[in-house]
Amino acid sequence: MMTEYALSLIDYLELHYGDGQLLAELYADENFSPDWRDRVEQPLAFDSGFSVTEGDDDDH
């Protein structure tokens, strides 16, 4: 069972990518946090995981 928030994510993916519910759920399973189906609201920015690493453009 998914929360209303999780269902809204699926609706968004279906609306913007048009691939249907099953493919939207598969996309979310592969790209969202493991607990995306249980969340009741969008996570705060500091709870989101991303990292910045040095790259070739750091010399500019």
PQR file with spaces between the fields and no chain letter, atoms N, CA, C, O and H, PARSE charges and radii, in Angstrom:
ATOM       1  N    MET     1       0.837   -1.189    0.000 -0.4000 1.5000
ATOM       2  CA   MET     1       0.000    0.000    0.000 -0.0000 2.0000
ATOM       3  C    MET     1       0.880    1.250    0.000  0.5500 1.7000
ATOM       4  O    MET     1       1.868    1.325    0.731 -0.5500 1.4000
ATOM       5  N    MET     2       0.519    2.204   -0.807 -0.4000 1.5000
ATOM       6  CA   MET     2       1.275    3.451   -0.900 -0.0000 2.0000
ATOM       7  C    MET     2       0.515    4.582   -0.233  0.5500 1.7000
ATOM       8  O    MET     2      -0.715    4.583   -0.174 -0.5500 1.4000
ATOM       9  H    MET     2      -0.284    2.144   -1.400  0.4000 1.0000
ATOM      10  N    THR     3       1.278    5.547    0.270 -0.4000 1.5000
ATOM      11  CA   THR     3       0.668    6.738    0.853 -0.0000 2.0000
ATOM      12  C    THR     3       0.117    7.631   -0.259  0.5500 1.7000
ATOM      13  O    THR     3       0.414    7.431   -1.437 -0.5500 1.4000
ATOM      14  H    THR     3       2.277    5.546    0.223  0.4000 1.0000
ATOM      15  N    GLU     4      -0.677    8.603    0.126 -0.4000 1.5000
ATOM      16  CA   GLU     4      -1.211    9.562   -0.846 -0.0000 2.0000
ATOM      17  C    GLU     4      -0.075   10.324   -1.524  0.5500 1.7000
ATOM      18  O    GLU     4      -0.140   10.613   -2.719 -0.5500 1.4000
ATOM      19  H    GLU     4      -0.919    8.766    1.083  0.4000 1.0000
ATOM      20  N    TYR     5       0.963   10.645   -0.758 -0.4000 1.5000
ATOM      21  CA   TYR     5       2.118   11.342   -1.330 -0.0000 2.0000
ATOM      22  C    TYR     5       2.796   10.467   -2.386  0.5500 1.7000
ATOM      23  O    TYR     5       3.119   10.948   -3.472 -0.5500 1.4000
ATOM      24  H    TYR     5       1.015   10.410    0.213  0.4000 1.0000
ATOM      25  N    ALA     6       3.011    9.198   -2.076 -0.4000 1.5000
ATOM      26  CA   ALA     6       3.639    8.284   -3.034 -0.0000 2.0000
ATOM      27  C    ALA     6       2.792    8.150   -4.297  0.5500 1.7000
ATOM      28  O    ALA     6       3.329    8.130   -5.405 -0.5500 1.4000
ATOM      29  H    ALA     6       2.748    8.807   -1.194  0.4000 1.0000
ATOM      30  N    LEU     7       1.497    8.059   -4.140 -0.4000 1.5000
ATOM      31  CA   LEU     7       0.610    7.975   -5.302 -0.0000 2.0000
ATOM      32  C    LEU     7       0.683    9.239   -6.144  0.5500 1.7000
ATOM      33  O    LEU     7       0.576    9.185   -7.369 -0.5500 1.4000
ATOM      34  H    LEU     7       1.061    8.074   -3.240  0.4000 1.0000
ATOM      35  N    SER     8       0.867   10.384   -5.479 -0.4000 1.5000
ATOM      36  CA   SER     8       0.982   11.633   -6.236 -0.0000 2.0000
ATOM      37  C    SER     8       2.282   11.652   -7.045  0.5500 1.7000
ATOM      38  O    SER     8       2.321   12.215   -8.139 -0.5500 1.4000
ATOM      39  H    SER     8       0.954   10.428   -4.484  0.4000 1.0000
ATOM      40  N    LEU     9       3.342   11.042   -6.517 -0.4000 1.5000
ATOM      41  CA   LEU     9       4.588   10.936   -7.291 -0.0000 2.0000
ATOM      42  C    LEU     9       4.378   10.089   -8.536  0.5500 1.7000
ATOM      43  O    LEU     9       4.855   10.434   -9.618 -0.5500 1.4000
ATOM      44  H    LEU     9       3.311   10.585   -5.628  0.4000 1.0000
ATOM      45  N    ILE    10       3.662    8.976   -8.381 -0.4000 1.5000
ATOM      46  CA   ILE    10       3.370    8.100   -9.516 -0.0000 2.0000
ATOM      47  C    ILE    10       2.511    8.830  -10.542  0.5500 1.7000
ATOM      48  O    ILE    10       2.759    8.739  -11.744 -0.5500 1.4000
ATOM      49  H    ILE    10       3.274    8.696   -7.503  0.4000 1.0000
ATOM      50  N    ASP    11       1.502    9.554  -10.066 -0.4000 1.5000
ATOM      51  CA   ASP    11       0.654   10.337  -10.968 -0.0000 2.0000
ATOM      52  C    ASP    11       1.488   11.344  -11.759  0.5500 1.7000
ATOM      53  O    ASP    11       1.286   11.518  -12.960 -0.5500 1.4000
ATOM      54  H    ASP    11       1.300    9.628   -9.089  0.4000 1.0000
ATOM      55  N    TYR    12       2.425   12.005  -11.078 -0.4000 1.5000
ATOM      56  CA   TYR    12       3.293   12.982  -11.740 -0.0000 2.0000
ATOM      57  C    TYR    12       4.130   12.308  -12.827  0.5500 1.7000
ATOM      58  O    TYR    12       4.217   12.807  -13.949 -0.5500 1.4000
ATOM      59  H    TYR    12       2.589   11.864  -10.102  0.4000 1.0000
ATOM      60  N    LEU    13       4.740   11.179  -12.491 -0.4000 1.5000
ATOM      61  CA   LEU    13       5.551   10.469  -13.478 -0.0000 2.0000
ATOM      62  C    LEU    13       4.717   10.025  -14.668  0.5500 1.7000
ATOM      63  O    LEU    13       5.155   10.132  -15.814 -0.5500 1.4000
ATOM      64  H    LEU    13       4.669   10.774  -11.580  0.4000 1.0000
ATOM      65  N    GLU    14       3.519    9.529  -14.400 -0.4000 1.5000
ATOM      66  CA   GLU    14       2.637    9.105  -15.496 -0.0000 2.0000
ATOM      67  C    GLU    14       2.260   10.287  -16.383  0.5500 1.7000
ATOM      68  O    GLU    14       2.261   10.179  -17.609 -0.5500 1.4000
ATOM      69  H    GLU    14       3.164    9.442  -13.470  0.4000 1.0000
ATOM      70  N    LEU    15       1.942   11.406  -15.759 -0.4000 1.5000
ATOM      71  CA   LEU    15       1.518   12.587  -16.500 -0.0000 2.0000
ATOM      72  C    LEU    15       2.627   13.132  -17.395  0.5500 1.7000
ATOM      73  O    LEU    15       2.381   13.500  -18.543 -0.5500 1.4000
ATOM      74  H    LEU    15       1.941   11.494  -14.763  0.4000 1.0000
ATOM      75  N    HIS    16       3.842   13.181  -16.866 -0.4000 1.5000
ATOM      76  CA   HIS    16       4.932   13.809  -17.600 -0.0000 2.0000
ATOM      77  C    HIS    16       5.713   12.863  -18.504  0.5500 1.7000
ATOM      78  O    HIS    16       6.370   13.313  -19.442 -0.5500 1.4000
ATOM      79  H    HIS    16       4.042   12.882  -15.933  0.4000 1.0000
ATOM      80  N    TYR    17       5.654   11.576  -18.242 -0.4000 1.5000
ATOM      81  CA   TYR    17       6.418   10.636  -19.064 -0.0000 2.0000
ATOM      82  C    TYR    17       5.530    9.668  -19.831  0.5500 1.7000
ATOM      83  O    TYR    17       5.981    9.044  -20.791 -0.5500 1.4000
ATOM      84  H    TYR    17       5.120   11.210  -17.479  0.4000 1.0000
ATOM      85  N    GLY    18       4.269    9.534  -19.419 -0.4000 1.5000
ATOM      86  CA   GLY    18       3.298    8.781  -20.187 -0.0000 2.0000
ATOM      87  C    GLY    18       3.557    7.294  -20.350  0.5500 1.7000
ATOM      88  O    GLY    18       3.094    6.695  -21.320 -0.5500 1.4000
ATOM      89  H    GLY    18       3.903   10.041  -18.639  0.4000 1.0000
ATOM      90  N    ASP    19       4.281    6.689  -19.430 -0.4000 1.5000
ATOM      91  CA   ASP    19       4.621    5.283  -19.583 -0.0000 2.0000
ATOM      92  C    ASP    19       3.711    4.339  -18.789  0.5500 1.7000
ATOM      93  O    ASP    19       3.895    3.124  -18.859 -0.5500 1.4000
ATOM      94  H    ASP    19       4.656    7.176  -18.641  0.4000 1.0000
ATOM      95  N    GLY    20       2.752    4.853  -18.049 -0.4000 1.5000
ATOM      96  CA   GLY    20       1.853    4.009  -17.273 -0.0000 2.0000
ATOM      97  C    GLY    20       2.336    3.799  -15.849  0.5500 1.7000
ATOM      98  O    GLY    20       3.486    4.082  -15.514 -0.5500 1.4000
ATOM      99  H    GLY    20       2.603    5.840  -17.992  0.4000 1.0000
ATOM     100  N    GLN    21       1.439    3.299  -15.024 -0.4000 1.5000
ATOM     101  CA   GLN    21       1.706    3.175  -13.597 -0.0000 2.0000
ATOM     102  C    GLN    21       2.840    2.192  -13.289  0.5500 1.7000
ATOM     103  O    GLN    21       3.703    2.492  -12.464 -0.5500 1.4000
ATOM     104  H    GLN    21       0.504    3.069  -15.296  0.4000 1.0000
ATOM     105  N    LEU    22       2.850    1.045  -13.929 -0.4000 1.5000
ATOM     106  CA   LEU    22       3.865    0.038  -13.636 -0.0000 2.0000
ATOM     107  C    LEU    22       5.277    0.568  -13.915  0.5500 1.7000
ATOM     108  O    LEU    22       6.173    0.415  -13.085 -0.5500 1.4000
ATOM     109  H    LEU    22       2.148    0.801  -14.599  0.4000 1.0000
ATOM     110  N    LEU    23       5.471    1.183  -15.070 -0.4000 1.5000
ATOM     111  CA   LEU    23       6.794    1.723  -15.384 -0.0000 2.0000
ATOM     112  C    LEU    23       7.145    2.908  -14.485  0.5500 1.7000
ATOM     113  O    LEU    23       8.314    3.110  -14.157 -0.5500 1.4000
ATOM     114  H    LEU    23       4.743    1.307  -15.744  0.4000 1.0000
ATOM     115  N    ALA    24       6.149    3.688  -14.089 -0.4000 1.5000
ATOM     116  CA   ALA    24       6.402    4.788  -13.159 -0.0000 2.0000
ATOM     117  C    ALA    24       6.867    4.241  -11.804  0.5500 1.7000
ATOM     118  O    ALA    24       7.786    4.792  -11.198 -0.5500 1.4000
ATOM     119  H    ALA    24       5.199    3.525  -14.356  0.4000 1.0000
ATOM     120  N    GLU    25       6.240    3.167  -11.330 -0.4000 1.5000
ATOM     121  CA   GLU    25       6.655    2.556  -10.071 -0.0000 2.0000
ATOM     122  C    GLU    25       8.055    1.956  -10.182  0.5500 1.7000
ATOM     123  O    GLU    25       8.853    2.073   -9.252 -0.5500 1.4000
ATOM     124  H    GLU    25       5.493    2.720  -11.822  0.4000 1.0000
ATOM     125  N    LEU    26       8.355    1.324  -11.298 -0.4000 1.5000
ATOM     126  CA   LEU    26       9.694    0.772  -11.497 -0.0000 2.0000
ATOM     127  C    LEU    26      10.743    1.882  -11.509  0.5500 1.7000
ATOM     128  O    LEU    26      11.816    1.733  -10.923 -0.5500 1.4000
ATOM     129  H    LEU    26       7.707    1.229  -12.053  0.4000 1.0000
ATOM     130  N    TYR    27      10.435    2.982  -12.170 -0.4000 1.5000
ATOM     131  CA   TYR    27      11.347    4.121  -12.190 -0.0000 2.0000
ATOM     132  C    TYR    27      11.584    4.628  -10.770  0.5500 1.7000
ATOM     133  O    TYR    27      12.723    4.874  -10.375 -0.5500 1.4000
ATOM     134  H    TYR    27       9.564    3.102  -12.645  0.4000 1.0000
ATOM     135  N    ALA    28      10.508    4.781  -10.012 -0.4000 1.5000
ATOM     136  CA   ALA    28      10.630    5.269   -8.636 -0.0000 2.0000
ATOM     137  C    ALA    28      11.432    4.293   -7.780  0.5500 1.7000
ATOM     138  O    ALA    28      12.263    4.716   -6.976 -0.5500 1.4000
ATOM     139  H    ALA    28       9.582    4.581  -10.333  0.4000 1.0000
ATOM     140  N    ASP    29      11.195    3.004   -7.942 -0.4000 1.5000
ATOM     141  CA   ASP    29      11.950    2.003   -7.187 -0.0000 2.0000
ATOM     142  C    ASP    29      13.447    2.099   -7.466  0.5500 1.7000
ATOM     143  O    ASP    29      14.262    1.905   -6.565 -0.5500 1.4000
ATOM     144  H    ASP    29      10.520    2.660   -8.596  0.4000 1.0000
ATOM     145  N    GLU    30      13.802    2.393   -8.696 -0.4000 1.5000
ATOM     146  CA   GLU    30      15.211    2.451   -9.082 -0.0000 2.0000
ATOM     147  C    GLU    30      15.873    3.788   -8.748  0.5500 1.7000
ATOM     148  O    GLU    30      17.091    3.840   -8.574 -0.5500 1.4000
ATOM     149  H    GLU    30      13.140    2.551   -9.428  0.4000 1.0000
ATOM     150  N    ASN    31      15.092    4.873   -8.656 -0.4000 1.5000
ATOM     151  CA   ASN    31      15.691    6.199   -8.543 -0.0000 2.0000
ATOM     152  C    ASN    31      15.368    6.977   -7.274  0.5500 1.7000
ATOM     153  O    ASN    31      16.057    7.949   -6.966 -0.5500 1.4000
ATOM     154  H    ASN    31      14.103    4.831   -8.797  0.4000 1.0000
ATOM     155  N    PHE    32      14.354    6.582   -6.539 -0.4000 1.5000
ATOM     156  CA   PHE    32      13.987    7.304   -5.324 -0.0000 2.0000
ATOM     157  C    PHE    32      14.549    6.580   -4.112  0.5500 1.7000
ATOM     158  O    PHE    32      15.065    5.469   -4.232 -0.5500 1.4000
ATOM     159  H    PHE    32      13.794    5.792   -6.790  0.4000 1.0000
ATOM     160  N    SER    33      14.449    7.205   -2.946 -0.4000 1.5000
ATOM     161  CA   SER    33      14.926    6.562   -1.717 -0.0000 2.0000
ATOM     162  C    SER    33      14.113    5.293   -1.457  0.5500 1.7000
ATOM     163  O    SER    33      12.964    5.192   -1.888 -0.5500 1.4000
ATOM     164  H    SER    33      14.029    8.108   -2.849  0.4000 1.0000
ATOM     165  N    PRO    34      14.704    4.334   -0.759 -0.5600 1.5000
ATOM     166  CA   PRO    34      14.032    3.040   -0.555  0.2800 2.0000
ATOM     167  C    PRO    34      12.661    3.149    0.129  0.5500 1.7000
ATOM     168  O    PRO    34      11.804    2.285   -0.057 -0.5500 1.4000
ATOM     169  N    ASP    35      12.459    4.198    0.908 -0.4000 1.5000
ATOM     170  CA   ASP    35      11.183    4.323    1.636 -0.0000 2.0000
ATOM     171  C    ASP    35      10.176    5.251    0.943  0.5500 1.7000
ATOM     172  O    ASP    35       9.260    5.758    1.589 -0.5500 1.4000
ATOM     173  H    ASP    35      13.155    4.900    1.059  0.4000 1.0000
ATOM     174  N    TRP    36      10.339    5.472   -0.357 -0.4000 1.5000
ATOM     175  CA   TRP    36       9.476    6.431   -1.051 -0.0000 2.0000
ATOM     176  C    TRP    36       8.002    6.056   -0.976  0.5500 1.7000
ATOM     177  O    TRP    36       7.149    6.944   -0.962 -0.5500 1.4000
ATOM     178  H    TRP    36      11.084    5.060   -0.882  0.4000 1.0000
ATOM     179  N    ARG    37       7.684    4.781   -0.927 -0.4000 1.5000
ATOM     180  CA   ARG    37       6.275    4.344   -0.876 -0.0000 2.0000
ATOM     181  C    ARG    37       5.609    4.668    0.457  0.5500 1.7000
ATOM     182  O    ARG    37       4.384    4.746    0.542 -0.5500 1.4000
ATOM     183  H    ARG    37       8.377    4.060   -0.938  0.4000 1.0000
ATOM     184  N    ASP    38       6.425    4.859    1.505 -0.4000 1.5000
ATOM     185  CA   ASP    38       5.902    5.096    2.856 -0.0000 2.0000
ATOM     186  C    ASP    38       5.915    6.553    3.279  0.5500 1.7000
ATOM     187  O    ASP    38       5.341    6.900    4.311 -0.5500 1.4000
ATOM     188  H    ASP    38       7.420    4.796    1.437  0.4000 1.0000
ATOM     189  N    ARG    39       6.555    7.406    2.506 -0.4000 1.5000
ATOM     190  CA   ARG    39       6.642    8.825    2.881 -0.0000 2.0000
ATOM     191  C    ARG    39       5.281    9.491    2.781  0.5500 1.7000
ATOM     192  O    ARG    39       4.456    9.148    1.935 -0.5500 1.4000
ATOM     193  H    ARG    39       7.022    7.124    1.668  0.4000 1.0000
ATOM     194  N    VAL    40       5.070   10.457    3.674 -0.4000 1.5000
ATOM     195  CA   VAL    40       3.807   11.194    3.653 -0.0000 2.0000
ATOM     196  C    VAL    40       3.987   12.625    3.151  0.5500 1.7000
ATOM     197  O    VAL    40       3.011   13.335    2.911 -0.5500 1.4000
ATOM     198  H    VAL    40       5.740   10.735    4.362  0.4000 1.0000
ATOM     199  N    GLU    41       5.254   13.043    2.995 -0.4000 1.5000
ATOM     200  CA   GLU    41       5.528   14.364    2.440 -0.0000 2.0000
ATOM     201  C    GLU    41       6.925   14.381    1.845  0.5500 1.7000
ATOM     202  O    GLU    41       7.734   13.484    2.083 -0.5500 1.4000
ATOM     203  H    GLU    41       6.047   12.466    3.190  0.4000 1.0000
ATOM     204  N    GLN    42       7.188   15.416    1.069 -0.4000 1.5000
ATOM     205  CA   GLN    42       8.496   15.547    0.433 -0.0000 2.0000
ATOM     206  C    GLN    42       9.551   15.734    1.514  0.5500 1.7000
ATOM     207  O    GLN    42       9.333   16.484    2.465 -0.5500 1.4000
ATOM     208  H    GLN    42       6.531   16.145    0.875  0.4000 1.0000
ATOM     209  N    PRO    43      10.700   15.058    1.383 -0.5600 1.5000
ATOM     210  CA   PRO    43      11.751   15.230    2.385  0.2800 2.0000
ATOM     211  C    PRO    43      12.355   16.629    2.308  0.5500 1.7000
ATOM     212  O    PRO    43      12.356   17.259    1.250 -0.5500 1.4000
ATOM     213  N    LEU    44      12.869   17.105    3.441 -0.4000 1.5000
ATOM     214  CA   LEU    44      13.549   18.386    3.463 -0.0000 2.0000
ATOM     215  C    LEU    44      14.845   18.288    2.659  0.5500 1.7000
ATOM     216  O    LEU    44      15.406   17.202    2.510 -0.5500 1.4000
ATOM     217  H    LEU    44      12.869   16.592    4.300  0.4000 1.0000
ATOM     218  N    ALA    45      15.306   19.393    2.157 -0.4000 1.5000
ATOM     219  CA   ALA    45      16.497   19.398    1.306 -0.0000 2.0000
ATOM     220  C    ALA    45      17.709   18.817    2.024  0.5500 1.7000
ATOM     221  O    ALA    45      18.504   18.108    1.407 -0.5500 1.4000
ATOM     222  H    ALA    45      14.851   20.275    2.279  0.4000 1.0000
ATOM     223  N    PHE    46      17.866   19.104    3.316 -0.4000 1.5000
ATOM     224  CA   PHE    46      19.043   18.576    4.003 -0.0000 2.0000
ATOM     225  C    PHE    46      18.933   17.084    4.292  0.5500 1.7000
ATOM     226  O    PHE    46      19.919   16.467    4.696 -0.5500 1.4000
ATOM     227  H    PHE    46      17.220   19.681    3.817  0.4000 1.0000
ATOM     228  N    ASP    47      17.759   16.491    4.095 -0.4000 1.5000
ATOM     229  CA   ASP    47      17.589   15.050    4.234 -0.0000 2.0000
ATOM     230  C    ASP    47      17.860   14.319    2.921  0.5500 1.7000
ATOM     231  O    ASP    47      17.993   13.095    2.906 -0.5500 1.4000
ATOM     232  H    ASP    47      16.959   16.992    3.766  0.4000 1.0000
ATOM     233  N    SER    48      17.940   15.058    1.835 -0.4000 1.5000
ATOM     234  CA   SER    48      18.174   14.452    0.531 -0.0000 2.0000
ATOM     235  C    SER    48      19.655   14.158    0.374  0.5500 1.7000
ATOM     236  O    SER    48      20.504   14.904    0.861 -0.5500 1.4000
ATOM     237  H    SER    48      17.832   16.052    1.847  0.4000 1.0000
ATOM     238  N    GLY    49      19.954   13.063   -0.310 -0.4000 1.5000
ATOM     239  CA   GLY    49      21.349   12.691   -0.452 -0.0000 2.0000
ATOM     240  C    GLY    49      21.933   13.065   -1.795  0.5500 1.7000
ATOM     241  O    GLY    49      21.446   12.603   -2.827 -0.5500 1.4000
ATOM     242  H    GLY    49      19.264   12.457   -0.706  0.4000 1.0000
ATOM     243  N    PHE    50      22.955   13.881   -1.808 -0.4000 1.5000
ATOM     244  CA   PHE    50      23.731   14.152   -3.006 -0.0000 2.0000
ATOM     245  C    PHE    50      25.115   14.593   -2.554  0.5500 1.7000
ATOM     246  O    PHE    50      25.293   15.058   -1.428 -0.5500 1.4000
ATOM     247  H    PHE    50      23.351   14.255   -0.969  0.4000 1.0000
ATOM     248  N    SER    51      26.068   14.447   -3.419 -0.4000 1.5000
ATOM     249  CA   SER    51      27.419   14.853   -3.063 -0.0000 2.0000
ATOM     250  C    SER    51      28.045   15.619   -4.218  0.5500 1.7000
ATOM     251  O    SER    51      27.725   15.395   -5.385 -0.5500 1.4000
ATOM     252  H    SER    51      25.924   14.069   -4.334  0.4000 1.0000
ATOM     253  N    VAL    52      28.935   16.515   -3.867 -0.4000 1.5000
ATOM     254  CA   VAL    52      29.664   17.287   -4.856 -0.0000 2.0000
ATOM     255  C    VAL    52      31.116   16.863   -4.763  0.5500 1.7000
ATOM     256  O    VAL    52      31.719   16.889   -3.690 -0.5500 1.4000
ATOM     257  H    VAL    52      29.195   16.697   -2.919  0.4000 1.0000
ATOM     258  N    THR    53      31.665   16.473   -5.894 -0.4000 1.5000
ATOM     259  CA   THR    53      33.054   16.055   -5.922 -0.0000 2.0000
ATOM     260  C    THR    53      33.837   16.984   -6.812  0.5500 1.7000
ATOM     261  O    THR    53      33.266   17.691   -7.643 -0.5500 1.4000
ATOM     262  H    THR    53      31.175   16.452   -6.766  0.4000 1.0000
ATOM     263  N    GLU    54      35.132   16.985   -6.643 -0.4000 1.5000
ATOM     264  CA   GLU    54      35.979   17.814   -7.477 -0.0000 2.0000
ATOM     265  C    GLU    54      35.959   17.307   -8.910  0.5500 1.7000
ATOM     266  O    GLU    54      35.870   16.105   -9.160 -0.5500 1.4000
ATOM     267  H    GLU    54      35.595   16.410   -5.968  0.4000 1.0000
ATOM     268  N    GLY    55      36.040   18.228   -9.828 -0.4000 1.5000
ATOM     269  CA   GLY    55      36.037   17.866  -11.235 -0.0000 2.0000
ATOM     270  C    GLY    55      37.052   18.679  -12.008  0.5500 1.7000
ATOM     271  O    GLY    55      37.807   19.468  -11.441 -0.5500 1.4000
ATOM     272  H    GLY    55      36.112   19.204   -9.625  0.4000 1.0000
ATOM     273  N    ASP    56      37.055   18.475  -13.294 -0.4000 1.5000
ATOM     274  CA   ASP    56      38.016   19.188  -14.150 -0.0000 2.0000
ATOM     275  C    ASP    56      37.785   20.681  -14.192  0.5500 1.7000
ATOM     276  O    ASP    56      38.720   21.435  -14.463 -0.5500 1.4000
ATOM     277  H    ASP    56      36.441   17.834  -13.755  0.4000 1.0000
ATOM     278  N    ASP    57      36.568   21.135  -13.933 -0.4000 1.5000
ATOM     279  CA   ASP    57      36.251   22.549  -14.043 -0.0000 2.0000
ATOM     280  C    ASP    57      36.586   23.329  -12.772  0.5500 1.7000
ATOM     281  O    ASP    57      36.288   24.521  -12.701 -0.5500 1.4000
ATOM     282  H    ASP    57      35.808   20.523  -13.713  0.4000 1.0000
ATOM     283  N    ASP    58      37.192   22.701  -11.773 -0.4000 1.5000
ATOM     284  CA   ASP    58      37.520   23.385  -10.523 -0.0000 2.0000
ATOM     285  C    ASP    58      38.679   24.364  -10.685  0.5500 1.7000
ATOM     286  O    ASP    58      38.903   25.190   -9.800 -0.5500 1.4000
ATOM     287  H    ASP    58      37.434   21.732  -11.830  0.4000 1.0000
ATOM     288  N    ASP    59      39.408   24.297  -11.769 -0.4000 1.5000
ATOM     289  CA   ASP    59      40.547   25.177  -11.992 -0.0000 2.0000
ATOM     290  C    ASP    59      40.133   26.556  -12.471  0.5500 1.7000
ATOM     291  O    ASP    59      40.971   27.457  -12.505 -0.5500 1.4000
ATOM     292  H    ASP    59      39.226   23.626  -12.488  0.4000 1.0000
ATOM     293  N    HIS    60      38.875   26.760  -12.844 -0.4000 1.5000
ATOM     294  CA   HIS    60      38.423   28.018  -13.450 -0.0000 2.0000
ATOM     295  C    HIS    60      37.967   28.994  -12.426  0.5500 1.7000
ATOM     296  O    HIS    60      37.555   30.102  -12.769 -0.5500 1.4000
ATOM     297  H    HIS    60      38.194   26.028  -12.816  0.4000 1.0000
